[in-house]
Coordinates of C-alpha atoms in Angstrom, one line a residue:
M1 CA -12.3 -54.1 -40.0
G2 CA -15.5 -52.8 -41.6
F3 CA -18.8 -54.2 -41.9
M4 CA -18.5 -55.2 -45.6
A5 CA -15.2 -57.1 -44.5
L6 CA -17.2 -58.9 -41.9
N7 CA -19.7 -60.1 -44.4
R8 CA -17.0 -61.2 -46.9
L9 CA -15.5 -63.3 -44.1
M10 CA -18.9 -64.9 -43.0
F11 CA -19.7 -65.7 -46.7
K12 CA -16.2 -67.3 -47.3
Q13 CA -16.6 -69.4 -44.2
K14 CA -20.2 -70.5 -45.2
E15 CA -19.2 -71.3 -48.8
Q16 CA -16.3 -73.6 -47.4
R17 CA -18.6 -75.5 -45.2
R18 CA -21.2 -75.8 -48.1
R19 CA -18.6 -77.4 -50.4
R20 CA -17.2 -79.7 -47.9
R21 CA -20.9 -80.8 -47.3
I22 CA -21.6 -81.2 -51.0
H23 CA -18.3 -83.3 -51.3
N24 CA -19.4 -85.7 -48.6
Q25 CA -22.9 -86.1 -49.4
K26 CA -23.5 -86.0 -53.0
S27 CA -27.1 -86.2 -52.7
T28 CA -27.6 -83.4 -50.2
K29 CA -29.5 -80.5 -51.6
V30 CA -28.0 -77.0 -51.0
P31 CA -30.3 -75.0 -49.1
K32 CA -31.0 -71.6 -50.7
K33 CA -29.3 -68.4 -49.1
K34 CA -31.6 -66.1 -47.0
D35 CA -32.2 -62.8 -48.4
S36 CA -30.8 -60.6 -45.5
L37 CA -27.7 -61.0 -43.4
C38 CA -30.1 -60.0 -40.5
Q39 CA -31.9 -63.2 -40.7
E40 CA -30.8 -66.3 -39.0
Y41 CA -28.8 -68.9 -41.3
D42 CA -31.1 -72.0 -40.8
H43 CA -31.1 -75.4 -42.7
S44 CA -31.5 -78.9 -41.8
E45 CA -28.4 -81.1 -41.7
G46 CA -28.9 -84.5 -40.0
G47 CA -31.9 -83.3 -38.3
K48 CA -30.1 -80.5 -36.5
R49 CA -30.6 -76.7 -36.7
S50 CA -27.2 -74.9 -37.8
R51 CA -26.3 -71.2 -37.5
Y52 CA -23.5 -69.3 -39.1
P53 CA -20.3 -71.3 -39.3
G54 CA -18.6 -68.1 -37.7
S55 CA -20.8 -68.3 -34.5
N56 CA -18.7 -71.4 -33.5
L57 CA -15.6 -69.0 -32.9
P58 CA -15.1 -68.2 -29.3
E59 CA -16.8 -65.1 -28.1
D60 CA -13.6 -63.2 -27.1
I61 CA -12.6 -63.6 -30.6
W62 CA -15.7 -61.8 -31.8
C63 CA -15.5 -59.1 -29.1
H64 CA -12.0 -58.4 -30.6
I65 CA -13.1 -58.3 -34.0
H66 CA -15.9 -55.8 -33.1
S67 CA -13.2 -53.9 -31.2
L68 CA -11.5 -53.2 -34.4
M69 CA -14.5 -52.1 -36.2
P70 CA -15.9 -48.4 -36.3
L71 CA -19.0 -47.8 -34.0
R72 CA -21.3 -47.7 -36.8
D73 CA -20.2 -50.9 -38.6
A74 CA -20.2 -52.8 -35.1
A75 CA -23.7 -51.7 -34.5
H76 CA -24.9 -52.7 -37.9
S77 CA -23.3 -56.3 -37.6
A78 CA -25.3 -56.8 -34.3
C79 CA -28.3 -57.8 -36.4
V80 CA -26.5 -60.7 -38.0
S81 CA -26.9 -63.1 -35.0
R82 CA -27.2 -63.2 -31.2
A83 CA -23.4 -63.8 -31.0
F84 CA -22.8 -60.6 -32.8
L85 CA -25.2 -58.9 -30.5
R86 CA -23.6 -60.2 -27.4
S87 CA -20.1 -58.9 -28.5
W88 CA -21.7 -55.4 -29.4
R89 CA -23.0 -55.0 -26.0
C90 CA -19.4 -55.1 -25.0
H91 CA -17.9 -53.0 -27.7
P92 CA -14.8 -51.3 -25.9
N93 CA -14.6 -48.1 -28.0
L94 CA -17.9 -46.0 -27.6
K95 CA -17.1 -42.6 -29.8
F96 CA -20.1 -40.4 -30.2
T97 CA -19.6 -37.6 -32.7
K98 CA -21.8 -36.2 -35.5
E99 CA -19.5 -38.2 -37.9
T100 CA -19.6 -41.7 -36.1
L101 CA -23.4 -41.2 -35.6
C102 CA -24.0 -40.4 -39.2
L103 CA -25.7 -37.1 -38.6
K104 CA -26.1 -35.2 -41.8
Q105 CA -24.0 -32.0 -41.9
N106 CA -26.5 -29.9 -43.6
A107 CA -29.5 -31.0 -41.6
C108 CA -31.1 -28.3 -39.5
V109 CA -29.8 -27.4 -36.1
G110 CA -32.8 -28.9 -34.0
G111 CA -32.7 -32.1 -36.0
V112 CA -29.1 -32.6 -35.5
A113 CA -29.5 -32.1 -31.7
R114 CA -32.4 -34.5 -31.4
C115 CA -30.9 -37.3 -33.5
F116 CA -27.5 -37.1 -31.6
T117 CA -29.5 -37.3 -28.3
M118 CA -31.7 -40.2 -29.4
R119 CA -28.8 -42.2 -30.8
V120 CA -26.6 -41.8 -28.0
D121 CA -29.5 -42.9 -25.6
Q122 CA -30.2 -46.0 -27.7
I123 CA -26.9 -47.1 -28.1
L124 CA -26.0 -46.9 -24.4
K125 CA -29.4 -48.5 -23.6
N126 CA -28.2 -51.6 -25.5
H127 CA -24.8 -51.3 -24.2
S128 CA -24.1 -53.8 -21.2
G129 CA -21.4 -51.2 -19.7
I130 CA -19.0 -54.1 -19.6
G131 CA -15.6 -54.0 -21.2
V132 CA -15.5 -50.1 -22.2
K133 CA -11.9 -49.2 -22.8
A134 CA -12.5 -45.6 -24.5
L135 CA -15.4 -43.2 -24.1
H136 CA -15.4 -40.1 -26.5
L137 CA -18.5 -37.8 -26.2
E138 CA -18.3 -34.9 -28.5
V139 CA -21.6 -33.0 -28.0
P140 CA -22.7 -30.8 -31.0
D141 CA -23.1 -26.9 -30.6
S142 CA -26.9 -27.2 -31.0
C143 CA -27.4 -29.8 -28.6
K144 CA -28.5 -28.8 -25.2
A145 CA -28.5 -31.9 -23.2
D146 CA -29.2 -31.2 -19.4
T147 CA -26.9 -32.2 -16.8
C148 CA -28.8 -35.2 -15.7
R149 CA -28.6 -36.7 -19.3
L150 CA -24.9 -36.0 -19.5
N151 CA -24.2 -37.5 -16.3
H152 CA -26.2 -40.6 -17.1
W153 CA -24.4 -41.1 -20.4
L154 CA -21.1 -40.9 -18.5
Q155 CA -22.2 -43.3 -15.8
I156 CA -22.7 -45.9 -18.4
G157 CA -19.5 -45.5 -20.1
I158 CA -17.1 -45.0 -17.1
T159 CA -16.8 -48.2 -15.6
P160 CA -13.9 -50.3 -14.0
G161 CA -11.3 -51.0 -16.6
I162 CA -11.8 -47.8 -18.8
E163 CA -8.8 -46.3 -19.9
E164 CA -9.6 -43.2 -22.0
V165 CA -12.3 -40.7 -21.4
T166 CA -12.9 -37.7 -23.7
V167 CA -15.6 -35.2 -22.9
F168 CA -15.8 -32.3 -25.4
L169 CA -18.7 -30.0 -24.9
R170 CA -19.6 -26.6 -26.5
N171 CA -21.6 -23.8 -25.1
Y172 CA -21.5 -25.1 -21.8
R173 CA -18.7 -23.5 -19.9
T174 CA -19.5 -23.4 -16.1
K175 CA -23.0 -24.7 -16.6
Y176 CA -21.7 -28.3 -16.5
S177 CA -19.4 -29.6 -13.9
F178 CA -17.7 -32.9 -14.5
P179 CA -18.8 -35.4 -12.0
C180 CA -15.8 -36.4 -10.2
S181 CA -18.0 -38.7 -8.1
L182 CA -18.3 -41.1 -11.1
L183 CA -14.5 -41.9 -10.8
F184 CA -15.1 -43.1 -7.2
G185 CA -15.2 -46.9 -6.2
G186 CA -12.4 -47.9 -8.5
C187 CA -14.0 -46.6 -11.8
G188 CA -11.4 -44.0 -12.3
N189 CA -8.2 -45.8 -11.3
S190 CA -7.9 -47.5 -14.7
I191 CA -8.0 -44.2 -16.7
R192 CA -4.8 -43.4 -18.4
H193 CA -6.1 -40.5 -20.6
L194 CA -8.5 -37.9 -19.6
R195 CA -9.6 -35.0 -21.8
L196 CA -12.1 -32.3 -21.0
S197 CA -13.2 -29.2 -22.7
N198 CA -15.9 -26.5 -22.0
C199 CA -16.9 -27.7 -18.6
A200 CA -15.8 -27.3 -14.8
F201 CA -13.4 -29.8 -13.2
R202 CA -13.3 -29.7 -9.4
P203 CA -11.3 -32.4 -7.8
P204 CA -12.1 -32.4 -4.1
V205 CA -9.6 -32.6 -1.3
G206 CA -8.4 -36.2 -0.9
F207 CA -9.0 -37.1 -4.4
D208 CA -7.2 -40.3 -5.3
C209 CA -9.2 -41.7 -8.2
L210 CA -6.8 -41.2 -11.1
R211 CA -3.7 -43.4 -10.1
S212 CA -3.1 -44.6 -13.5
L213 CA -3.6 -41.3 -15.1
T214 CA -0.5 -40.7 -17.6
K215 CA -2.1 -37.8 -19.8
L216 CA -4.4 -34.8 -18.7
Q217 CA -5.6 -32.4 -21.3
L218 CA -8.0 -29.5 -20.1
Y219 CA -9.3 -27.2 -22.7
T220 CA -11.4 -24.1 -21.6
V221 CA -12.0 -25.7 -18.2
C222 CA -12.9 -24.1 -15.0
T223 CA -10.5 -25.3 -12.4
T224 CA -8.1 -23.7 -9.9
G225 CA -4.6 -24.5 -8.8
D226 CA -5.7 -26.0 -5.5
E227 CA -8.0 -28.1 -7.3
L228 CA -5.2 -29.5 -9.7
G229 CA -3.2 -30.0 -6.5
N230 CA -5.8 -32.3 -5.1
L231 CA -5.5 -34.2 -8.3
F232 CA -1.8 -34.2 -8.4
S233 CA -1.6 -35.4 -4.9
N234 CA -2.1 -39.0 -6.0
S235 CA -1.4 -39.1 -9.8
F236 CA 1.8 -40.5 -9.5
A237 CA 1.9 -42.0 -13.0
L238 CA 1.1 -38.6 -14.9
E239 CA 3.4 -38.0 -17.9
Q240 CA 1.8 -35.5 -20.0
L241 CA -0.2 -32.2 -18.7
E242 CA -1.7 -29.8 -21.1
L243 CA -3.9 -26.7 -19.8
M244 CA -5.3 -24.4 -22.5
Y245 CA -7.6 -21.5 -21.9
C246 CA -8.1 -22.2 -18.2
G247 CA -9.4 -18.9 -17.2
E248 CA -9.5 -19.5 -13.3
L249 CA -6.0 -20.8 -13.1
I250 CA -3.8 -18.3 -11.0
S251 CA -1.0 -20.4 -9.8
L252 CA 0.1 -23.8 -11.1
K253 CA 2.4 -25.7 -8.8
I254 CA 3.6 -29.1 -9.7
P255 CA 5.0 -31.2 -6.9
F256 CA 8.3 -33.1 -6.9
W257 CA 6.6 -36.4 -6.6
L258 CA 5.4 -36.2 -10.2
E259 CA 8.5 -38.2 -11.3
R260 CA 7.2 -39.3 -14.6
L261 CA 6.0 -36.0 -15.8
S262 CA 8.1 -35.2 -18.9
F263 CA 5.6 -32.8 -20.9
L264 CA 4.0 -29.7 -19.9
R265 CA 1.9 -27.4 -22.1
V266 CA 0.3 -24.2 -20.9
F267 CA -1.7 -22.0 -23.5
E268 CA -3.4 -18.7 -23.0
C269 CA -4.4 -19.1 -19.3
D270 CA -5.1 -15.4 -19.1
M271 CA -5.3 -15.2 -15.3
L272 CA -2.0 -17.3 -14.6
Q273 CA 0.8 -15.4 -12.7
V274 CA 3.0 -18.3 -11.5
I275 CA 4.2 -21.5 -12.7
E276 CA 6.3 -23.5 -10.3
S277 CA 7.5 -27.0 -11.2
K278 CA 9.5 -29.4 -8.9
A279 CA 8.9 -32.3 -11.3
P280 CA 12.5 -33.7 -11.6
N281 CA 12.1 -35.2 -15.1
L282 CA 10.4 -32.5 -17.0
H283 CA 12.1 -32.3 -20.2
T284 CA 9.6 -30.5 -22.5
L285 CA 7.8 -27.2 -21.8
E286 CA 5.5 -25.2 -24.2
F287 CA 4.3 -21.8 -23.1
F288 CA 2.1 -19.1 -24.8
G289 CA 0.5 -16.3 -22.9
D290 CA 1.4 -13.1 -20.8
P291 CA 4.7 -13.3 -18.7
V292 CA 4.5 -15.3 -15.5
H293 CA 6.9 -16.0 -12.7
L294 CA 8.5 -19.2 -14.0
T295 CA 10.2 -21.5 -11.6
L296 CA 11.6 -24.8 -12.6
G297 CA 13.6 -25.8 -9.7
E298 CA 17.3 -26.6 -9.1
S299 CA 17.0 -30.0 -10.5
S300 CA 15.5 -28.9 -13.6
Q301 CA 16.0 -31.0 -16.6
V302 CA 14.2 -29.1 -19.4
K303 CA 15.8 -29.5 -22.7
T304 CA 13.2 -28.3 -25.0
L305 CA 11.2 -25.3 -24.7
D306 CA 8.7 -23.6 -27.1
F307 CA 8.0 -20.2 -25.8
K308 CA 5.5 -17.3 -27.0
L309 CA 4.5 -14.4 -25.1
S310 CA 1.1 -12.7 -25.9
Y311 CA 0.7 -10.3 -28.8
N312 CA 2.0 -7.0 -27.0
C313 CA 5.1 -8.6 -25.4
S314 CA 8.6 -9.1 -26.6
S315 CA 9.5 -12.9 -26.5
I316 CA 13.0 -12.3 -27.7
S317 CA 13.9 -9.6 -25.2
Y318 CA 12.4 -11.5 -22.4
A319 CA 13.9 -14.8 -23.6
I320 CA 17.5 -13.5 -23.7
T321 CA 17.4 -11.8 -20.5
K322 CA 15.4 -14.3 -18.2
L323 CA 15.6 -17.8 -19.6
P324 CA 19.4 -18.6 -19.0
S325 CA 19.1 -18.7 -15.5
I326 CA 15.6 -20.5 -15.5
V327 CA 16.4 -23.1 -17.9
P328 CA 20.2 -23.7 -17.9
T329 CA 20.0 -27.1 -19.4
L330 CA 18.0 -26.1 -22.5
E331 CA 19.1 -27.7 -25.8
T332 CA 16.4 -26.6 -28.1
L333 CA 14.6 -23.2 -28.1
T334 CA 11.9 -22.1 -30.2
L335 CA 10.9 -18.5 -29.9
T336 CA 7.6 -17.0 -31.5
S337 CA 7.3 -13.3 -31.3
F338 CA 4.3 -11.3 -32.4
S339 CA 5.5 -7.8 -31.2
E340 CA 9.2 -6.9 -31.2
K341 CA 9.7 -3.2 -30.9
V342 CA 13.0 -3.1 -29.2
N343 CA 16.3 -4.7 -30.5
A344 CA 17.7 -7.8 -28.8
P345 CA 20.1 -6.8 -25.9
M346 CA 23.6 -7.8 -25.3
V347 CA 23.6 -10.0 -22.3
T348 CA 26.4 -11.9 -19.9
D349 CA 24.3 -15.0 -19.2
K350 CA 24.7 -17.9 -21.4
F351 CA 22.6 -20.8 -22.8
L352 CA 25.6 -22.9 -22.2
N353 CA 23.9 -26.2 -23.6
L354 CA 21.7 -24.7 -26.5
K355 CA 22.2 -26.5 -29.5
C356 CA 19.1 -25.5 -31.8
L357 CA 17.7 -22.0 -31.8
K358 CA 14.5 -21.4 -33.7
I359 CA 13.2 -17.8 -33.9
Y360 CA 9.7 -16.9 -35.6
L361 CA 9.0 -13.1 -36.1
C362 CA 5.3 -12.8 -37.2
A363 CA 3.7 -9.3 -37.2
V364 CA 0.3 -9.1 -35.9
N365 CA -1.7 -5.7 -36.4
K366 CA 1.3 -3.6 -37.0
A367 CA 3.0 -4.5 -33.6
F368 CA 6.4 -5.3 -35.2
S369 CA 8.8 -2.4 -35.9
P370 CA 9.5 -1.7 -39.4
V371 CA 12.8 -0.6 -38.5
Y372 CA 13.7 -3.7 -36.2
D373 CA 17.4 -4.6 -36.2
Y374 CA 17.9 -8.0 -37.2
L375 CA 21.6 -7.7 -36.8
S376 CA 21.0 -7.3 -33.1
L377 CA 19.9 -11.0 -33.0
V378 CA 23.7 -11.7 -32.9
S379 CA 23.6 -11.2 -29.2
F380 CA 21.6 -14.4 -29.0
L381 CA 24.3 -16.2 -31.0
D382 CA 26.9 -14.8 -28.7
A383 CA 25.0 -16.2 -25.6
S384 CA 24.9 -19.7 -27.3
P385 CA 28.4 -20.9 -27.4
A386 CA 27.4 -24.6 -28.2
L387 CA 24.8 -23.6 -31.0
E388 CA 24.7 -25.9 -34.0
T389 CA 21.6 -24.8 -36.0
F390 CA 20.0 -21.5 -36.2
I391 CA 16.7 -21.0 -38.1
L392 CA 15.3 -17.5 -38.5
S393 CA 11.7 -17.1 -40.0
V394 CA 10.2 -13.6 -40.7
N395 CA 6.6 -13.1 -41.8
Q396 CA 5.5 -9.4 -42.0
N397 CA 1.9 -8.5 -43.2
E398 CA 3.3 -5.2 -44.5
V399 CA 6.6 -4.8 -46.3
K400 CA 8.3 -1.7 -44.7
H401 CA 11.9 -1.5 -43.7
D402 CA 15.0 0.3 -44.4
S403 CA 16.2 -1.2 -47.8
V404 CA 19.8 -1.9 -48.6
F405 CA 19.4 -0.6 -52.0
G406 CA 18.7 2.9 -50.4
N407 CA 21.7 2.9 -48.1
A408 CA 24.4 0.3 -48.7
S409 CA 27.3 2.6 -48.2
H410 CA 28.0 1.9 -44.5
M411 CA 27.4 -1.7 -44.0
R412 CA 27.9 -2.6 -40.1
Q413 CA 30.2 -5.1 -39.0
I414 CA 30.3 -6.7 -35.3
L415 CA 34.0 -7.3 -34.8
G416 CA 35.4 -10.2 -32.3
H417 CA 32.3 -12.4 -32.5
K418 CA 33.2 -15.6 -33.6
H419 CA 30.7 -18.7 -33.7
D420 CA 32.6 -22.0 -34.0
S421 CA 29.8 -24.6 -33.5
I422 CA 27.1 -23.3 -35.8
R423 CA 26.8 -25.7 -38.8
K424 CA 23.6 -24.9 -40.2
V425 CA 21.7 -21.8 -40.9
E426 CA 18.1 -20.9 -42.5
I427 CA 16.6 -17.6 -43.1
N428 CA 13.0 -17.9 -44.1
G429 CA 11.2 -14.7 -45.5
F430 CA 14.7 -13.1 -46.3
C431 CA 14.0 -9.5 -47.6
S432 CA 16.0 -6.6 -48.9
A433 CA 16.1 -5.1 -45.4
K434 CA 19.7 -3.6 -44.6
S435 CA 19.8 -5.2 -41.2
M436 CA 18.9 -8.6 -42.4
V437 CA 21.8 -8.3 -45.3
E438 CA 24.2 -7.4 -42.7
L439 CA 23.1 -10.5 -40.4
I440 CA 23.7 -12.8 -43.4
C441 CA 27.1 -11.2 -44.0
H442 CA 27.9 -11.4 -40.4
I443 CA 27.1 -15.2 -40.5
L444 CA 29.2 -16.0 -43.4
E445 CA 32.2 -14.0 -42.0
N446 CA 32.2 -15.5 -38.4
M447 CA 30.8 -18.7 -38.4
T448 CA 33.9 -20.9 -39.1
S449 CA 32.2 -24.4 -38.9
L450 CA 29.4 -23.3 -41.2
E451 CA 28.4 -26.0 -43.6
S452 CA 25.0 -24.9 -45.1
L453 CA 23.2 -21.6 -45.6
T454 CA 19.4 -21.6 -46.8
V455 CA 18.0 -18.4 -47.8
D456 CA 14.1 -18.4 -48.7
T457 CA 12.7 -15.2 -50.1
I458 CA 9.1 -16.5 -49.1
C459 CA 7.9 -17.1 -45.7
D460 CA 4.0 -18.2 -45.7
G461 CA 4.3 -20.0 -42.5
F462 CA 6.9 -21.8 -40.3
T463 CA 7.5 -24.9 -42.3
S464 CA 10.7 -25.6 -43.9
A465 CA 11.7 -24.0 -47.2
D466 CA 11.3 -27.0 -49.6
A467 CA 7.9 -28.0 -48.1
R468 CA 6.3 -24.8 -49.4
R469 CA 6.6 -25.2 -53.0
C470 CA 4.1 -27.0 -55.1
Y471 CA 6.7 -28.9 -57.4
V472 CA 8.3 -30.4 -54.3
Q473 CA 5.0 -31.5 -52.6
N474 CA 3.4 -32.5 -55.8
K475 CA 0.5 -30.0 -55.2
S476 CA -1.6 -28.1 -57.8
K477 CA -0.7 -24.8 -56.5
C478 CA 1.4 -23.1 -53.7
L479 CA -0.5 -20.9 -51.1
P480 CA -1.3 -17.6 -52.6
I481 CA 0.8 -14.6 -51.7
P482 CA 0.2 -11.0 -51.9
R483 CA 1.7 -9.2 -54.8
D484 CA 4.0 -6.8 -52.7
K485 CA 5.6 -9.8 -50.9
I486 CA 6.4 -11.4 -54.4
L487 CA 7.8 -8.0 -55.5
E488 CA 9.9 -7.8 -52.4
A489 CA 11.1 -11.4 -52.8
H490 CA 12.6 -10.4 -56.1
K491 CA 14.4 -7.4 -54.5
A492 CA 15.6 -9.8 -51.9
L493 CA 17.1 -11.9 -54.9
R494 CA 18.9 -9.0 -56.3
A495 CA 20.4 -8.4 -52.7
V496 CA 21.6 -12.0 -52.4
D497 CA 23.3 -11.5 -55.9
R498 CA 24.8 -8.1 -55.1
Y499 CA 25.9 -8.5 -51.5
I500 CA 25.9 -12.1 -50.5
M501 CA 27.2 -14.2 -53.1
G502 CA 30.6 -13.1 -53.3
R503 CA 31.1 -13.6 -49.6
V504 CA 30.1 -17.3 -49.4
P505 CA 33.3 -19.6 -48.6
P506 CA 34.0 -22.3 -50.8
A507 CA 33.1 -25.0 -48.1
V508 CA 29.7 -23.4 -47.5
K509 CA 26.7 -24.7 -49.5
L510 CA 24.4 -22.0 -50.5
N511 CA 20.6 -22.8 -51.2
V512 CA 18.5 -19.8 -52.4
W513 CA 14.9 -20.4 -52.9
E514 CA 12.9 -18.0 -55.2
P515 CA 9.2 -17.4 -55.6
C516 CA 7.5 -20.3 -57.3
S517 CA 7.8 -19.7 -61.1
Q518 CA 4.4 -21.2 -61.8
C519 CA 2.2 -19.9 -58.8
H520 CA 4.0 -16.7 -58.1
A521 CA 4.9 -15.5 -61.5
I522 CA 4.3 -11.7 -62.0
D523 CA 5.7 -9.0 -64.1
V524 CA 8.2 -7.2 -61.8
E525 CA 8.5 -4.4 -64.3
L526 CA 4.9 -3.3 -63.9
P527 CA 3.9 -1.0 -60.9

């Protein structure tokens, strides 16, 4: 509910009261409206002074109305009456950003910093500190608020009963340490969501101030494994943990008593060497970074894994050789590789429960071998006897490969490899590489339960094929694609016609996506 909607409600109530008064007292003269909503509605009725009819509503209702309004509109409405001012002083959602404080985007750097500091000071000065449920402090780049001021803002906002705290700083790093002392005395035990960025977070030994915490997000935060262990010691309600760019973190050990923890994300913590989780109900794990010693315990229940190694490591080779024994309960695996210079090896370990496999191959700085053997991915299919869905997306910056049109005389076949469970296959970024054509042929000849095969000659991202076309999304244009990729897409279409169409069984539905005829139309005959 915005400020204008509140005005309309007030006006409607006032009109209804006025009409009843006219109906009951024909001779009563209707008082003139005041010029401004910020003035007190005042007229005489039976010798008594009357205020806005809406002010007769219980104060808790006005507090609820204000809680539904944006911060700016709630602040503006405080000038209407004393009742509104009282409810504003208990506004539960304090969100301080350049947008909510109406700071001009094109203002000078110093002006933005001064206005941000001044407005936050003014708002918190008029707020009672009672009833705050959410505090969101996003300090602009240019604002160099000192530690005392930041601590003062947090001290006013973090009060008993608060449920969500977000502190997003820029250009601070280790210069500012989140004051854990503000969470003492019961102030932190109601917090359910804590999100910190660009600061230090140092929970001390015996820290027991976040007993209700369900979600913890740390972005570019300086903290150690021991300090997180101090937090874990009494955060029994924790359900989601996200650690991104935490450069001091070397070892992450999650204890078994975090029984509610179901989601863990670790993203580019450069110094990290060990992840050890004994959480019995951890179901989803997302990891991006250098290879680490990963241990999930004998009672691991991880079913969904999103796994990316850093740009100089082979995610596919690592995954197929290491993960079967680490995550035996895995059902959905998403692999992203930026550097595959060796082919996928044949292995004996199996993903016995894996049902959905998604592989994204994205070349970065020529780290992807132009002679990569896509047919070697059959080893992953062999290692997944229960697999039902297989999605392969290939996005290379430079189109260099051994084309099927230059050497189609010896098309390889892998005999004795049947895949009885796979029903859906999707290949995004299909090209005329000989090994990719061989992979498609292998799929058609050895997947006895296959129901649908989708081949998309364009891969501009990792979305589904139909979502990338402007005529499907009702967009004005598709994303731009380099000319050499469009030319390669037309070569891939010829490869489909010549080598694949005749191998499609009658029970399999084949979907072939061409380049957009509007956005990617070129003369393929021109050099």
